[in-house]
Amino acid sequence: MSQRALVNVLGEKVHYQEIPSSLFDAYFSTQQQEVVPACVVLPGSAQDVSQAIKVITQHECIFAVKSGGHAMFTGASNAPEGITIDLRNLNSLQISDDRKITAIGSGNRWLNVYDYLDPFNVTVVGGRDVDVGVGGFLLGGGISFISRRHGWGLDNVYNYELVLANGSISIIHRASNPDLYWALRGGGKNFGIVTRFDMFTHVDTEMWGGVNILLLDDMHDRLAILGIPRKFEWTTTALIGKTAEYINKLICKVGYCISVDDVASMLGEIALEAENDIFAHAWAVPIFFSSSQTYLISAEMNHGKGVEGAPGFGALHRAKKVYKTNRVARTADFAREITTLNTGGRCSYETATFKLDADLQKDIMHIYIEETEKIRHLKHLLSSIPMQIITKAEIAHFLKNGSNCLGLDPGDGPLLLLETAMLWTDPKDDATVLQTSKNILDRSIALAKERGLHHPFLYQNYAGKRQDVFGSYGEKNLARLRKIRDEYDPDHVFTRLSPGYFNV
Ligand SMILES: Cc1cc2nc3c(=O)[nH]c(=O)nc-3n(C[C@H](O)[C@H](O)[C@H](O)COP(=O)(O)OP(=O)(O)OC[C@H]3O[C@@H](n4cnc5c(N)ncnc54)[C@H](O)[C@@H]3O)c2cc1C
């Protein structure tokens, strides 16, 4: 019934019955690719989106909206048995004559945006992976290579073109709609469908940096200290583990390794320096691969003035790497490189935030190792905990243009933004892997609470389905978000009928 109504107004832009499988390839996770919607709508304009929303509202249909499809859990941007509005054809790009603002259609991925802006020598606060979509990134937050200098993506939007629940199309600007403008800066999909983001541009500078891979030299001892030494048995897993341990030892002997403690203090050094040097950006990711039974550290260092090895990169810069791609290049080049390292599959992100503290980081590493060891036999498992820093200077940008709704104050920083990022292949392992992710976070949070080092903030773009993102913004902000939602979407179309992602 609703499909016929959609076809009546949007014709061939509606796909149902035989939906081309290529429409699902763009989802990053297998969980989202597996979803079977009743139909997929490919609007070509804000007017098309408006028509679709009117039909959805009239027929009370369940729906989801997709920009780049990088949200991971089932239904986040693909509606099981519902209507999926895929914005891929809203891909216009237009820089203003004075080159200060770029109008970006919300179906773009960052690759298109960076390629378009390159000849103008400007950039925007966009994704560090060029395949990520503009829509989810900007509505949830948006941490970029240049966020220390310019804030997160959501603090760099001048106007939003927004389709509201009643189908009206509005330009949301700070001066004309301060409430809605505030809510869209972190409030996700709860207020309407954004069809265009007008973003501030910034001069693009050459950066120094790249991907750095280091091995850990004290894993054997750590496991013994933690009371979980790997006992040798004649199993394939144990044989692979033993061989990998031997090779690891050889590489460490010639100085290509760091210790777990080095990783923890390295983040502290980076954080201290980053407060003074807004051009320095770095993060570290401890990763375990079950196929080789090894742990390693993948770290990214970038300096926005093209300076090799800023002082704050400390131990990370000094250590010998088994692999590194450090060079001077344009911002987009680094995002392209990261895309080649991020492979989809069955995957999940979850998150927690802490006050930055070297001892806590060490203990979180131990918790991560203990929990990962319990599932190290799983086939093609990648268990990792990306660790990033949110500096005071970075949070200070949140106050721009009337502030955003995330509920962070510069005085809260520097913060450790922790993520569990898991990748696996067998659907039978879904529950086990998600439980491991939960254990890592629950135990880390409990420890941090004991030490007064927990921060409630949950970053929407890294959060798992079970996490209360908007509750983490604080009672006052959540109440204000709900009041704004009630004013602009009194029937709660974007929460009630679009249940797949985080609701206010
Ligand atoms: C490989 C990878 C790399 C990443 N790198 C970064 C990074 O560098 N920095 C960072 O901050 N985050 C990063 N993320 C997280 C990423 O920002 C979030 O997953 C984000 O939601 C992805 O946006 P999307 O448009 O691709 O996703 P989608 O799945 O299309 O959308 C996510 C949510 O936003 C809603 N939405 C999307 N567009 C609109 C719109 N126009 N109007 C209304 N609602 C909309 C969708 O309905 C859905 O609920 C990364 C994620 C992955 C998987």
PDB file of C-alpha atoms in Angstrom, residues 85 118 123 132 149 152 156-158 173 191 205 236 245 300 338 348 363 389 439 491:
ATOM      1  CA  ILE A  85      15.745   6.128   2.152  1.00  0.00           C
ATOM      2  CA  ASP A 118      41.370  19.802  -3.769  1.00  0.00           C
ATOM      3  CA  THR A 123      39.295  21.402   2.985  1.00  0.00           C
ATOM      4  CA  VAL A 132      32.395   7.368   5.604  1.00  0.00           C
ATOM      5  CA  ARG A 149      42.462  23.336  15.097  1.00  0.00           C
ATOM      6  CA  TRP A 152      34.567  18.546  15.274  1.00  0.00           C
ATOM      7  CA  ASN A 156      31.679  23.508  11.276  1.00  0.00           C
ATOM      8  CA  VAL A 157      28.206  23.500   9.747  1.00  0.00           C
ATOM      9  CA  TYR A 158      26.894  26.928   8.767  1.00  0.00           C
ATOM     10  CA  HIS A 173      20.801  28.574  10.597  1.00  0.00           C
ATOM     11  CA  PHE A 191      14.729  15.967  14.038  1.00  0.00           C
ATOM     12  CA  THR A 205      47.903  22.532   4.686  1.00  0.00           C
ATOM     13  CA  THR A 236      46.622 -25.204  15.523  1.00  0.00           C
ATOM     14  CA  GLU A 245      55.737 -15.408  19.677  1.00  0.00           C
ATOM     15  CA  GLU A 300      48.617   7.301  13.520  1.00  0.00           C
ATOM     16  CA  ILE A 338      43.138   4.804   6.359  1.00  0.00           C
ATOM     17  CA  SER A 348      30.805  -3.675  16.101  1.00  0.00           C
ATOM     18  CA  ASP A 363      44.851  -1.247  33.542  1.00  0.00           C
ATOM     19  CA  ILE A 389      42.376  11.906  23.159  1.00  0.00           C
ATOM     20  CA  ASN A 439      33.029  -6.901  29.516  1.00  0.00           C
ATOM     21  CA  ASP A 491       4.022  12.934  16.303  1.00  0.00           C
TER      22      ASP A 491
END
